[in-house]
Short mmCIF file of C-alpha atoms in Angstrom, two decimals:
data_model
loop_
_atom_site.label_atom_id
_atom_site.label_comp_id
_atom_site.label_asym_id
_atom_site.label_seq_id
_atom_site.Cartn_x
_atom_site.Cartn_y
_atom_site.Cartn_z
CA MET A 1 0.00 0.00 0.00
CA PRO A 2 1.35 3.46 -0.87
CA LEU A 3 2.32 5.43 2.23
CA ILE A 4 2.63 9.19 2.24
CA ASN A 5 4.52 10.64 5.18
CA ASN A 6 2.08 13.53 5.68
CA ASP A 7 3.53 14.73 8.96
CA SER A 8 6.53 16.40 7.34
CA LEU A 9 5.04 17.52 4.04
CA PRO A 10 4.20 21.14 3.20
CA GLU A 11 0.80 22.03 1.76
CA ASP A 12 1.79 23.82 -1.43
CA LEU A 13 2.11 21.75 -4.62
CA TYR A 14 3.88 23.03 -7.73
CA CYS A 15 4.25 22.13 -11.38
CA ALA A 16 7.65 20.95 -12.61
CA ASP A 17 8.40 24.23 -14.40
CA ALA A 18 7.79 26.16 -11.18
CA VAL A 19 10.10 23.86 -9.20
CA ARG A 20 12.84 24.35 -11.78
CA ALA A 21 12.28 28.13 -11.58
CA ILE A 22 12.57 27.96 -7.79
CA ASP A 23 15.78 25.99 -8.18
CA ARG A 24 17.17 28.68 -10.51
CA TYR A 25 16.08 31.43 -8.09
CA VAL A 26 17.93 29.75 -5.22
CA ILE A 27 21.06 29.42 -7.34
CA ASP A 28 21.01 32.69 -9.31
CA GLN A 29 19.39 35.10 -6.85
CA GLN A 30 20.41 33.67 -3.48
CA GLY A 31 23.93 32.66 -4.49
CA VAL A 32 23.66 28.99 -3.56
CA ASP A 33 26.11 26.89 -5.57
CA GLY A 34 24.22 24.49 -7.83
CA PHE A 35 26.61 21.63 -7.30
CA ALA A 36 26.46 22.13 -3.53
CA LEU A 37 22.65 21.94 -3.75
CA MET A 38 22.97 18.71 -5.74
CA GLN A 39 25.34 17.31 -3.13
CA ALA A 40 22.85 18.20 -0.37
CA ALA A 41 20.06 16.44 -2.27
CA ALA A 42 22.14 13.30 -2.73
CA ALA A 43 23.27 13.31 0.91
CA SER A 44 19.65 13.59 2.12
CA ALA A 45 18.55 10.79 -0.22
CA PHE A 46 21.37 8.59 1.06
CA ARG A 47 20.41 9.32 4.69
CA ARG A 48 16.87 8.19 3.91
CA LEU A 49 18.24 5.11 2.20
CA ILE A 50 20.35 4.07 5.18
CA GLY A 51 17.60 5.00 7.62
CA THR A 52 15.16 2.68 5.86
CA TRP A 53 17.49 -0.11 4.71
CA PRO A 54 20.33 0.07 7.27
CA GLN A 55 22.73 -2.56 5.98
CA PRO A 56 22.59 -3.09 2.24
CA SER A 57 25.49 -5.18 1.06
CA ALA A 58 25.15 -4.12 -2.59
CA ILE A 59 23.08 -1.48 -4.37
CA LEU A 60 22.36 -0.80 -8.03
CA VAL A 61 22.31 2.91 -8.97
CA LEU A 62 20.75 3.72 -12.35
CA CYS A 63 21.72 7.17 -13.64
CA GLY A 64 20.28 9.21 -16.49
CA ALA A 65 21.71 12.22 -18.28
CA GLY A 66 20.28 15.26 -16.45
CA ASN A 67 20.45 16.58 -12.91
CA ASN A 68 18.46 13.57 -11.74
CA GLY A 69 21.31 11.41 -12.99
CA GLY A 70 23.75 13.73 -11.23
CA ASP A 71 21.89 13.11 -7.96
CA GLY A 72 22.29 9.39 -8.62
CA TYR A 73 26.04 9.59 -9.16
CA LEU A 74 26.42 11.43 -5.87
CA VAL A 75 24.22 8.91 -4.04
CA ALA A 76 26.57 6.25 -5.42
CA ALA A 77 29.57 8.23 -4.16
CA ASN A 78 28.02 8.48 -0.67
CA ALA A 79 27.36 4.75 -0.64
CA ARG A 80 30.90 3.95 -1.79
CA ARG A 81 32.40 6.11 0.99
CA HIS A 82 30.29 4.14 3.48
CA GLY A 83 31.75 0.83 2.31
CA ILE A 84 28.72 -0.35 0.35
CA ASP A 85 29.26 -2.36 -2.81
CA VAL A 86 27.95 -0.03 -5.52
CA ARG A 87 26.97 -1.14 -9.03
CA CYS A 88 26.52 2.16 -10.87
CA ILE A 89 25.14 2.09 -14.41
CA ALA A 90 25.27 5.04 -16.79
CA VAL A 91 21.94 4.44 -18.52
CA ALA A 92 22.59 7.56 -20.61
CA PRO A 93 26.09 7.89 -22.12
CA THR A 94 28.33 9.91 -19.83
CA GLU A 95 29.57 12.04 -22.72
CA LYS A 96 26.10 13.63 -22.72
CA LEU A 97 26.54 14.90 -19.17
CA LYS A 98 26.86 18.64 -18.72
CA GLY A 99 27.27 21.16 -15.93
CA ASP A 100 26.59 19.94 -12.40
CA ALA A 101 25.60 16.47 -13.62
CA ARG A 102 29.04 16.05 -15.15
CA LYS A 103 30.68 17.29 -11.95
CA ALA A 104 28.67 14.68 -10.05
CA TRP A 105 29.82 11.91 -12.37
CA GLN A 106 33.44 13.02 -11.93
CA LYS A 107 32.98 13.15 -8.15
CA ALA A 108 31.71 9.57 -8.17
CA ILE A 109 34.69 8.46 -10.24
CA ASP A 110 37.09 10.28 -7.89
CA ASP A 111 35.48 8.57 -4.90
CA GLY A 112 36.08 5.14 -6.35
CA VAL A 113 32.70 4.37 -7.89
CA ASP A 114 33.06 1.99 -10.82
CA VAL A 115 30.63 3.58 -13.28
CA GLN A 116 29.76 1.08 -15.97
CA PRO A 117 28.19 1.88 -19.32
CA LEU A 118 24.92 0.22 -20.21
CA PRO A 119 25.57 -3.15 -21.86
CA GLU A 120 25.15 -3.09 -25.60
CA GLY A 121 22.47 -5.03 -27.42
CA PRO A 122 18.68 -5.11 -27.68
CA ASP A 123 18.23 -6.61 -24.20
CA ALA A 124 20.52 -4.31 -22.26
CA ALA A 125 18.26 -4.44 -19.19
CA GLY A 126 18.52 -8.21 -19.10
CA HIS A 127 22.27 -7.96 -18.52
CA LEU A 128 22.04 -5.72 -15.46
CA PRO A 129 22.76 -7.32 -12.05
CA PHE A 130 19.23 -7.10 -10.60
CA ASP A 131 19.67 -10.49 -8.94
CA GLN A 132 22.90 -9.53 -7.20
CA ILE A 133 21.84 -6.48 -5.21
CA ASP A 134 19.74 -5.58 -2.16
CA LEU A 135 18.47 -2.19 -3.29
CA ILE A 136 17.86 -0.20 -6.48
CA VAL A 137 18.29 3.57 -6.73
CA ASP A 138 16.28 5.09 -9.58
CA ALA A 139 17.92 8.31 -10.83
CA MET A 140 17.14 7.90 -14.51
CA LEU A 141 14.39 10.34 -15.52
CA GLY A 142 13.52 13.48 -13.57
CA THR A 143 10.89 16.21 -13.82
CA GLY A 144 12.12 17.29 -17.23
CA ALA A 145 11.22 14.00 -18.92
CA THR A 146 7.89 13.92 -20.78
CA GLY A 147 5.97 11.27 -22.67
CA ALA A 148 6.52 7.53 -22.65
CA PRO A 149 10.05 6.44 -21.73
CA ARG A 150 11.99 5.17 -24.72
CA GLU A 151 14.52 2.38 -24.81
CA PRO A 152 16.70 1.59 -23.03
CA PHE A 153 14.83 3.32 -20.19
CA ALA A 154 11.53 1.50 -20.73
CA GLY A 155 13.11 -1.93 -20.52
CA ILE A 156 15.10 -1.04 -17.42
CA ILE A 157 11.99 0.37 -15.72
CA GLU A 158 10.16 -2.90 -16.38
CA ARG A 159 13.04 -4.86 -14.87
CA CYS A 160 13.06 -2.58 -11.81
CA ASN A 161 9.38 -3.34 -11.26
CA GLN A 162 9.99 -7.08 -11.61
CA ALA A 163 12.99 -7.16 -9.28
CA SER A 164 12.70 -8.45 -5.73
CA ALA A 165 14.91 -5.65 -4.38
CA PRO A 166 13.19 -2.49 -3.08
CA VAL A 167 13.49 0.72 -5.09
CA LEU A 168 14.33 4.22 -3.87
CA ALA A 169 13.40 6.88 -6.43
CA VAL A 170 15.31 10.16 -6.46
CA ASP A 171 12.99 13.22 -6.68
CA VAL A 172 10.40 11.50 -8.92
CA PRO A 173 9.92 7.89 -10.08
CA SER A 174 11.14 7.53 -13.67
CA GLY A 175 8.23 7.59 -16.12
CA LEU A 176 5.77 9.39 -13.82
CA ASP A 177 4.53 12.78 -15.04
CA SER A 178 5.25 14.98 -12.02
CA ASN A 179 2.68 17.56 -13.14
CA ARG A 180 -0.35 15.37 -13.70
CA GLY A 181 0.35 12.04 -12.01
CA THR A 182 -0.01 10.17 -15.30
CA VAL A 183 2.01 7.31 -16.77
CA SER A 184 2.60 6.97 -20.51
CA GLY A 185 3.98 3.54 -21.13
CA VAL A 186 5.79 2.41 -17.97
CA ALA A 187 6.94 4.01 -14.73
CA VAL A 188 9.01 2.89 -11.77
CA ARG A 189 6.92 1.72 -8.82
CA ALA A 190 9.17 2.73 -5.97
CA ASP A 191 9.05 1.70 -2.34
CA MET A 192 10.22 5.18 -1.34
CA THR A 193 10.60 8.47 -3.16
CA VAL A 194 12.73 11.30 -1.79
CA THR A 195 11.70 14.58 -3.39
CA PHE A 196 13.45 17.94 -3.04
CA ILE A 197 12.92 21.71 -2.63
CA ALA A 198 9.16 21.79 -3.40
CA LEU A 199 6.43 19.20 -3.79
CA LYS A 200 5.28 18.30 -7.29
CA ALA A 201 1.51 18.00 -7.78
CA GLY A 202 1.69 14.81 -9.82
CA LEU A 203 3.16 12.88 -6.91
CA PHE A 204 -0.19 13.16 -5.10
CA THR A 205 -2.87 12.26 -7.63
CA GLY A 206 -3.54 9.68 -10.32
CA TYR A 207 -0.69 7.16 -10.43
CA GLY A 208 1.48 9.34 -8.19
CA PRO A 209 0.79 7.65 -4.83
CA GLU A 210 1.17 4.17 -6.36
CA CYS A 211 4.47 4.99 -8.07
CA CYS A 212 6.02 6.95 -5.20
CA GLY A 213 5.47 4.46 -2.42
CA ARG A 214 6.43 6.20 0.80
CA LEU A 215 6.98 9.85 -0.09
CA VAL A 216 9.41 11.92 1.96
CA PHE A 217 10.39 15.54 1.46
CA GLU A 218 13.72 17.30 1.84
CA SER A 219 13.63 21.10 1.59
CA LEU A 220 17.45 21.39 1.46
CA ASP A 221 17.02 24.50 3.66
CA THR A 222 15.32 26.44 0.86
CA ASP A 223 11.95 26.92 2.60
CA GLU A 224 11.93 30.70 2.81
CA TRP A 225 13.24 31.09 -0.75
CA VAL A 226 10.40 28.99 -2.17
CA SER A 227 7.88 31.64 -1.12
CA GLU A 228 10.22 34.48 -2.10
CA SER A 229 10.63 33.10 -5.61
CA GLY A 230 7.18 34.32 -6.63
CA GLU A 231 6.20 30.94 -8.09
CA ALA A 232 2.55 30.14 -7.41
CA PRO A 233 1.43 26.65 -6.38
CA VAL A 234 -0.97 24.84 -8.70
CA ALA A 235 -2.69 23.05 -5.82
CA ARG A 236 -2.68 22.57 -2.06
CA ARG A 237 -2.28 19.26 -0.26
CA LEU A 238 -4.65 18.55 2.63
CA ASP A 239 -5.50 15.58 4.83
CA TRP A 240 -7.58 14.83 7.90
CA ALA A 241 -4.78 15.81 10.29
CA ALA A 242 -4.72 19.28 8.75
CA LEU A 243 -8.51 19.66 8.67
CA GLN A 244 -9.80 18.04 11.82
CA SER A 245 -9.41 21.22 13.86
CA SER A 246 -12.21 22.73 11.73
CA LEU A 247 -14.69 20.29 13.25
CA PRO A 248 -17.13 22.46 15.24
CA ARG A 249 -17.01 22.09 19.02
CA ARG A 250 -20.31 21.10 20.56
CA PRO A 251 -21.35 23.21 23.55
CA ALA A 252 -22.76 21.53 26.64
CA ASN A 253 -26.25 22.84 25.88
CA ALA A 254 -26.26 21.60 22.27
CA HIS A 255 -29.45 20.21 20.73
CA LYS A 256 -30.21 18.41 17.47
CA GLY A 257 -31.56 21.53 15.80
CA ARG A 258 -28.11 23.09 15.78
CA PHE A 259 -26.49 20.43 13.60
CA GLY A 260 -28.61 20.40 10.49
CA HIS A 261 -31.32 18.27 8.96
CA VAL A 262 -29.90 16.20 6.11
CA LEU A 263 -32.27 14.73 3.54
CA ILE A 264 -30.96 11.79 1.53
CA VAL A 265 -32.85 11.22 -1.73
CA ALA A 266 -31.72 7.82 -2.94
CA GLY A 267 -32.57 4.22 -3.68
CA GLU A 268 -34.49 3.28 -6.84
CA HIS A 269 -35.55 -0.34 -7.30
CA GLY A 270 -32.48 -2.56 -7.08
CA PHE A 271 -30.33 0.09 -5.37
CA GLY A 272 -31.84 0.41 -1.91
CA GLY A 273 -28.52 -0.01 -0.13
CA ALA A 274 -27.13 3.22 -1.57
CA GLY A 275 -29.55 5.41 0.34
CA ILE A 276 -29.18 3.39 3.53
CA LEU A 277 -25.38 3.73 3.46
CA ALA A 278 -25.54 7.48 2.79
CA ALA A 279 -28.10 8.06 5.53
CA GLU A 280 -26.18 6.11 8.15
CA ALA A 281 -22.95 7.88 7.18
CA ALA A 282 -24.64 11.27 7.63
CA ALA A 283 -25.90 10.22 11.05
CA ARG A 284 -22.50 8.90 12.11
CA THR A 285 -20.90 12.19 11.04
CA GLY A 286 -22.96 14.13 13.55
CA ALA A 287 -25.96 15.43 11.64
CA GLY A 288 -28.70 16.56 14.01
CA LEU A 289 -31.45 14.93 11.98
CA VAL A 290 -31.33 12.61 8.97
CA SER A 291 -34.24 11.80 6.69
CA LEU A 292 -34.20 9.28 3.85
CA ALA A 293 -36.56 9.44 0.88
CA THR A 294 -36.44 6.11 -0.93
CA ARG A 295 -38.64 3.56 -2.61
CA PRO A 296 -41.25 2.17 -0.17
CA GLU A 297 -39.78 -1.33 -0.45
CA TYR A 298 -36.65 -0.19 1.42
CA VAL A 299 -38.24 1.54 4.40
CA GLY A 300 -38.10 -1.56 6.60
CA ALA A 301 -34.48 -2.36 5.76
CA ALA A 302 -33.41 1.23 6.40
CA LEU A 303 -35.11 1.35 9.80
CA ALA A 304 -33.65 -2.00 10.76
CA ARG A 305 -30.15 -0.82 9.86
CA CYS A 306 -30.37 2.67 11.39
CA PRO A 307 -33.57 3.37 13.36
CA SER A 308 -32.53 6.95 14.14
CA VAL A 309 -33.05 7.86 10.48
CA MET A 310 -36.51 9.11 9.53
CA VAL A 311 -37.42 7.06 6.46
CA ARG A 312 -40.18 7.91 4.01
CA GLY A 313 -41.23 5.78 1.07
CA VAL A 314 -41.90 7.90 -2.02
CA ASN A 315 -43.21 6.92 -5.45
CA HIS A 316 -43.41 10.34 -7.07
CA GLY A 317 -41.49 13.58 -6.95
CA SER A 318 -44.50 15.47 -5.61
CA GLU A 319 -44.24 13.49 -2.37
CA LEU A 320 -40.89 15.11 -1.60
CA GLN A 321 -42.22 18.61 -0.94
CA ALA A 322 -42.65 18.41 2.84
CA LEU A 323 -39.32 16.65 3.26
CA LEU A 324 -37.53 19.27 1.16
CA GLU A 325 -39.02 22.10 3.18
CA ALA A 326 -37.78 20.57 6.44
CA ALA A 327 -34.24 19.88 5.23
CA THR A 328 -31.26 22.22 5.50
CA VAL A 329 -29.03 20.12 3.19
CA ILE A 330 -29.97 17.60 0.51
CA VAL A 331 -27.94 14.68 -0.84
CA CYS A 332 -29.38 13.41 -4.11
CA GLY A 333 -28.21 10.73 -6.49
CA PRO A 334 -27.03 7.48 -4.86
CA GLY A 335 -28.92 4.72 -6.62
CA ILE A 336 -31.74 6.92 -7.97
CA GLY A 337 -31.42 5.49 -11.48
CA GLN A 338 -31.93 7.44 -14.66
CA ASP A 339 -35.56 6.67 -15.38
CA ALA A 340 -38.67 8.66 -14.50
CA TRP A 341 -38.40 8.22 -10.72
CA GLY A 342 -34.83 9.48 -10.58
CA GLN A 343 -35.60 12.37 -12.93
CA GLN A 344 -38.52 13.47 -10.75
CA MET A 345 -36.42 13.27 -7.59
CA LEU A 346 -33.64 15.39 -9.09
CA GLN A 347 -36.01 17.99 -10.52
CA GLN A 348 -37.68 18.48 -7.15
CA VAL A 349 -34.36 18.73 -5.32
CA VAL A 350 -33.04 21.37 -7.71
CA ALA A 351 -36.29 23.35 -7.65
CA SER A 352 -36.12 23.54 -3.83
CA GLY A 353 -33.11 25.88 -4.02
CA LYS A 354 -31.64 24.21 -0.91
CA PRO A 355 -27.91 23.45 -0.58
CA ARG A 356 -27.41 20.20 -2.46
CA LEU A 357 -24.84 17.51 -3.09
CA LEU A 358 -25.35 15.66 -6.37
CA ASP A 359 -23.73 12.27 -6.84
CA ALA A 360 -23.95 9.12 -8.96
CA ASP A 361 -27.09 8.98 -11.12
CA ALA A 362 -27.90 12.62 -10.38
CA LEU A 363 -24.68 13.42 -12.22
CA ASN A 364 -25.55 11.09 -15.07
CA LEU A 365 -28.91 12.82 -15.40
CA LEU A 366 -27.19 16.16 -15.22
CA SER A 367 -24.90 15.17 -18.05
CA LYS A 368 -27.96 14.36 -20.18
CA ARG A 369 -29.64 17.63 -19.17
CA ALA A 370 -32.65 15.57 -18.10
CA ALA A 371 -33.36 18.21 -15.45
CA GLN A 372 -33.09 21.40 -17.48
CA SER A 373 -32.95 23.66 -14.46
CA VAL A 374 -29.80 21.98 -13.18
CA GLY A 375 -26.52 23.70 -13.89
CA ASN A 376 -25.13 26.93 -12.58
CA GLN A 377 -28.39 27.92 -10.90
CA GLY A 378 -27.72 28.05 -7.16
CA ALA A 379 -24.19 26.90 -7.86
CA ASP A 380 -22.69 28.45 -4.74
CA ASP A 381 -24.65 25.91 -2.68
CA GLN A 382 -23.88 22.90 -4.86
CA ILE A 383 -21.32 20.12 -4.54
CA LEU A 384 -20.81 17.63 -7.35
CA THR A 385 -18.89 14.44 -6.51
CA PRO A 386 -18.11 12.59 -9.77
CA HIS A 387 -15.81 9.66 -10.24
CA PRO A 388 -13.75 9.83 -13.47
CA GLY A 389 -16.45 8.12 -15.55
CA GLU A 390 -19.14 10.54 -14.39
CA ALA A 391 -16.75 13.45 -14.85
CA ALA A 392 -16.14 12.35 -18.44
CA ARG A 393 -19.87 12.28 -19.13
CA LEU A 394 -20.31 15.73 -17.58
CA LEU A 395 -17.49 17.08 -19.76
CA GLY A 396 -18.46 15.15 -22.87
CA CYS A 397 -15.03 13.56 -23.25
CA PRO A 398 -13.44 10.10 -22.87
CA VAL A 399 -12.44 8.93 -19.40
CA PRO A 400 -8.70 8.87 -20.31
CA ASP A 401 -8.92 12.62 -20.99
CA VAL A 402 -10.09 13.17 -17.42
CA GLU A 403 -7.37 10.97 -15.96
CA ALA A 404 -4.74 12.61 -18.17
CA ASP A 405 -5.06 15.84 -16.18
CA ARG A 406 -7.21 15.52 -13.08
CA LEU A 407 -6.54 19.05 -11.87
CA ALA A 408 -7.57 20.52 -15.21
CA ALA A 409 -10.67 18.30 -15.40
CA ALA A 410 -11.89 19.36 -11.95
CA THR A 411 -11.26 23.01 -12.77
CA GLN A 412 -13.14 22.72 -16.06
CA LEU A 413 -16.08 21.05 -14.32
CA GLN A 414 -16.21 23.88 -11.80
CA GLU A 415 -16.23 26.47 -14.58
CA LEU A 416 -19.07 24.64 -16.34
CA TYR A 417 -21.27 23.75 -13.36
CA GLY A 418 -20.21 26.14 -10.60
CA GLY A 419 -20.15 25.34 -6.90
CA VAL A 420 -17.62 22.84 -5.61
CA ILE A 421 -16.32 19.87 -7.59
CA LEU A 422 -14.93 16.80 -5.85
CA LEU A 423 -13.26 14.52 -8.40
CA LYS A 424 -12.89 11.11 -6.77
CA GLY A 425 -9.93 8.80 -7.07
CA ALA A 426 -6.50 8.36 -5.52
CA GLY A 427 -5.51 11.92 -4.73
CA THR A 428 -9.06 13.31 -4.76
CA VAL A 429 -9.16 16.77 -6.37
CA ILE A 430 -11.45 19.52 -5.05
CA ALA A 431 -12.03 22.67 -7.12
CA SER A 432 -14.01 25.78 -6.23
CA ALA A 433 -14.34 29.26 -7.70
CA GLN A 434 -11.33 31.56 -7.38
CA ASP A 435 -9.45 29.16 -5.09
CA THR A 436 -6.39 27.03 -5.69
CA PRO A 437 -7.47 23.40 -6.20
CA VAL A 438 -6.94 20.99 -3.32
CA ILE A 439 -5.61 17.44 -3.49
CA ILE A 440 -6.53 15.16 -0.61
CA SER A 441 -3.31 13.38 0.17
CA GLY A 442 -3.30 9.59 0.07
CA GLY A 443 -5.24 6.64 -1.28
CA ASN A 444 -6.58 3.27 -0.16
CA PRO A 445 -7.09 0.31 -2.54
CA GLY A 446 -9.66 -1.17 -0.19
CA MET A 447 -12.03 1.62 -1.19
CA ALA A 448 -12.33 0.26 -4.72
CA THR A 449 -15.74 -1.28 -4.11
CA GLY A 450 -19.37 -0.35 -4.60
CA GLY A 451 -20.99 1.85 -1.99
CA MET A 452 -17.91 3.83 -0.90
CA GLY A 453 -19.14 6.86 -2.85
CA ASP A 454 -22.53 6.65 -1.14
CA VAL A 455 -20.78 6.79 2.23
CA LEU A 456 -18.76 9.83 1.10
CA SER A 457 -21.94 11.63 0.02
CA GLY A 458 -23.52 10.97 3.41
CA ILE A 459 -20.42 12.13 5.28
CA ILE A 460 -20.30 15.40 3.37
CA GLY A 461 -24.03 15.91 3.88
CA GLY A 462 -23.66 15.32 7.61
CA LEU A 463 -20.83 17.82 7.87
CA TRP A 464 -22.66 20.38 5.71
CA GLY A 465 -25.47 20.41 8.24
CA GLN A 466 -22.95 21.68 10.78
CA LEU A 467 -20.68 23.95 8.72
CA ALA A 468 -21.63 26.65 6.22
CA SER A 469 -18.75 26.37 3.74
CA ALA A 470 -19.36 23.92 0.90
CA LYS A 471 -15.66 23.91 0.06
CA LEU A 472 -14.62 23.13 3.63
CA VAL A 473 -17.13 20.31 4.07
CA ALA A 474 -16.01 18.75 0.76
CA GLU A 475 -12.39 18.86 1.95
CA MET A 476 -13.24 17.54 5.40
CA GLY A 477 -15.57 14.88 4.04
CA ALA A 478 -13.05 13.48 1.57
CA SER A 479 -10.27 13.47 4.15
CA VAL A 480 -12.21 11.86 7.02
CA HIS A 481 -13.64 9.31 4.56
CA LEU A 482 -10.08 8.31 3.61
CA ALA A 483 -8.91 8.36 7.22
CA ALA A 484 -11.81 6.14 8.35
CA ALA A 485 -11.01 3.70 5.54
CA GLY A 486 -7.43 3.65 6.77
CA VAL A 487 -8.56 2.74 10.28
CA ALA A 488 -10.86 0.03 8.95
CA SER A 489 -8.26 -1.48 6.62
CA GLN A 490 -5.73 -1.73 9.45
CA ALA A 491 -8.13 -4.09 11.20
CA LYS A 492 -9.64 -5.88 8.21
CA GLY A 493 -7.21 -5.50 5.33
CA TYR A 494 -7.94 -4.13 1.88
CA MET A 495 -9.60 -7.07 0.15
CA GLY A 496 -13.18 -7.37 1.32
CA LEU A 497 -13.30 -3.94 2.99
CA LEU A 498 -16.95 -2.82 3.06
CA PRO A 499 -18.51 0.65 3.06
CA SER A 500 -20.13 -0.20 6.39
CA ASP A 501 -16.63 -0.79 7.83
CA VAL A 502 -15.78 2.82 6.97
CA ILE A 503 -18.96 4.07 8.61
CA ASP A 504 -18.10 2.10 11.75
CA GLY A 505 -14.73 3.87 11.91
CA LEU A 506 -16.17 7.39 11.85
CA PRO A 507 -17.19 7.90 15.52
CA ALA A 508 -13.75 7.10 16.90
CA LEU A 509 -12.04 9.42 14.42
CA LEU A 510 -14.44 12.28 15.08
CA SER A 511 -14.27 11.76 18.83
CA GLN A 512 -10.47 11.85 18.75
CA ALA A 513 -10.54 15.06 16.72
CA GLU A 514 -12.97 16.59 19.21
CA ASN A 515 -10.79 15.55 22.16
CA ASP A 516 -7.66 16.91 20.47
CA ALA A 517 -9.40 20.24 19.96
CA LEU A 518 -10.44 20.36 23.60
CA VAL A 519 -6.92 19.57 24.78
CA THR A 520 -5.54 22.28 22.50
CA ALA A 521 -8.05 24.72 23.99
CA GLY A 522 -7.04 23.70 27.52
CA ILE A 523 -10.31 21.92 28.24
CA ARG A 524 -10.75 18.37 29.53
CA GLN A 525 -7.01 17.85 29.98
CA ALA A 526 -7.59 15.75 33.06
CA GLU A 527 -10.05 13.51 31.23
CA VAL A 528 -8.10 12.85 28.03
#
């Protein structure tokens, strides 16, 4: 499972061009020697290597032609000075090395590293000593590489991924687009990635978390210069640890009327569980009142599962009126289908003018313009939560186009439909008007199962009943959803993880956040 070391990561995420501009600013404007900066990067990567794999007897260092390759040569030099058997391969011919990268190669040679050229022949990767080493250092392709890796890089990347030895990637795994988190062809799937100076957005969304493994950050003491450089981040990284302090504190005289009345409109024939999951998730997230409008056949099951939810069987959109008037927040879409019943439900929800979250089939109907009043009307109080397939239908493009640039897709959706867009997937992207997009840091393969999106919708609805900001509740909802899945998967694993397991993990997480806030405020210290 990919592990992101969130505790030591900054929030701002940059594109590769901006990181290179920051690097130039540090060197040109602040007078930091470029080769010294490269040496610091290599030394920090080597410290992480030894800290994670303390006694490697032999390592394979794969070096490309640019500064990323230069980092690799210096990692090899550090390892050689520490008595480690180093097999260093110049994947790109050393005569192509220039500037600091060439200095790094010369430093490695001077320190006794035996730099070997890549073996000749069509199967060069097959002649590398992958079966003779304990660790692989990937320093082949950095942030400047674009498109699918060509030979010999592609073949070597495939062999890296097949090898039994763990892989440490320097700055960015070779083959991963550090802007968009995409992979064209092949990319290294590292066990750890050590990245420098500023965080790259592509490491946190799409294939980024899978390729990076455990991601650690080394600022190389450039923190203050990053902000001084004038380069703007393309996104912000958030997680539950950063957001949990926004959970509202409940006063001693609290009552249910203060925490919102969430109406879940969900559950056409054959999809009754969707509404039940969303309703229970809203209740477990602290909503004062939760109502569920669903097909009459599912009333009994919903009450048996969660008797605190007020369940109403409805056969026609006109039956929603009283429920809509009572609600403060509406969640519409899980399992409503795309036939007449679902269309009526969505039309009534939109006509109410109440704050609304639209998910699942509500988004599919929206993409067909089945409810003509849906769109930018009331957009400030609207959250859309598409997965990539739904996002593609909303944008009228193929799914690969969405996944090719998740930040751009979320931004485009926000421009088209207004409100807040939450694009699901590993590294969930949240876009709102006039704000830098947010990427929720992390991912969990156990969440790749039906019903998880229904739980997310309910969580966000429950939080929206307590907090006014649609953007904040989308951020908090996505992050606590992921955190609860993490708690559940620790106990039950990834295969077979159920949406109900995530719901069961919510109270403990929310209670801990509440207690942490009280301790911070100097309250209940003796009890905690």
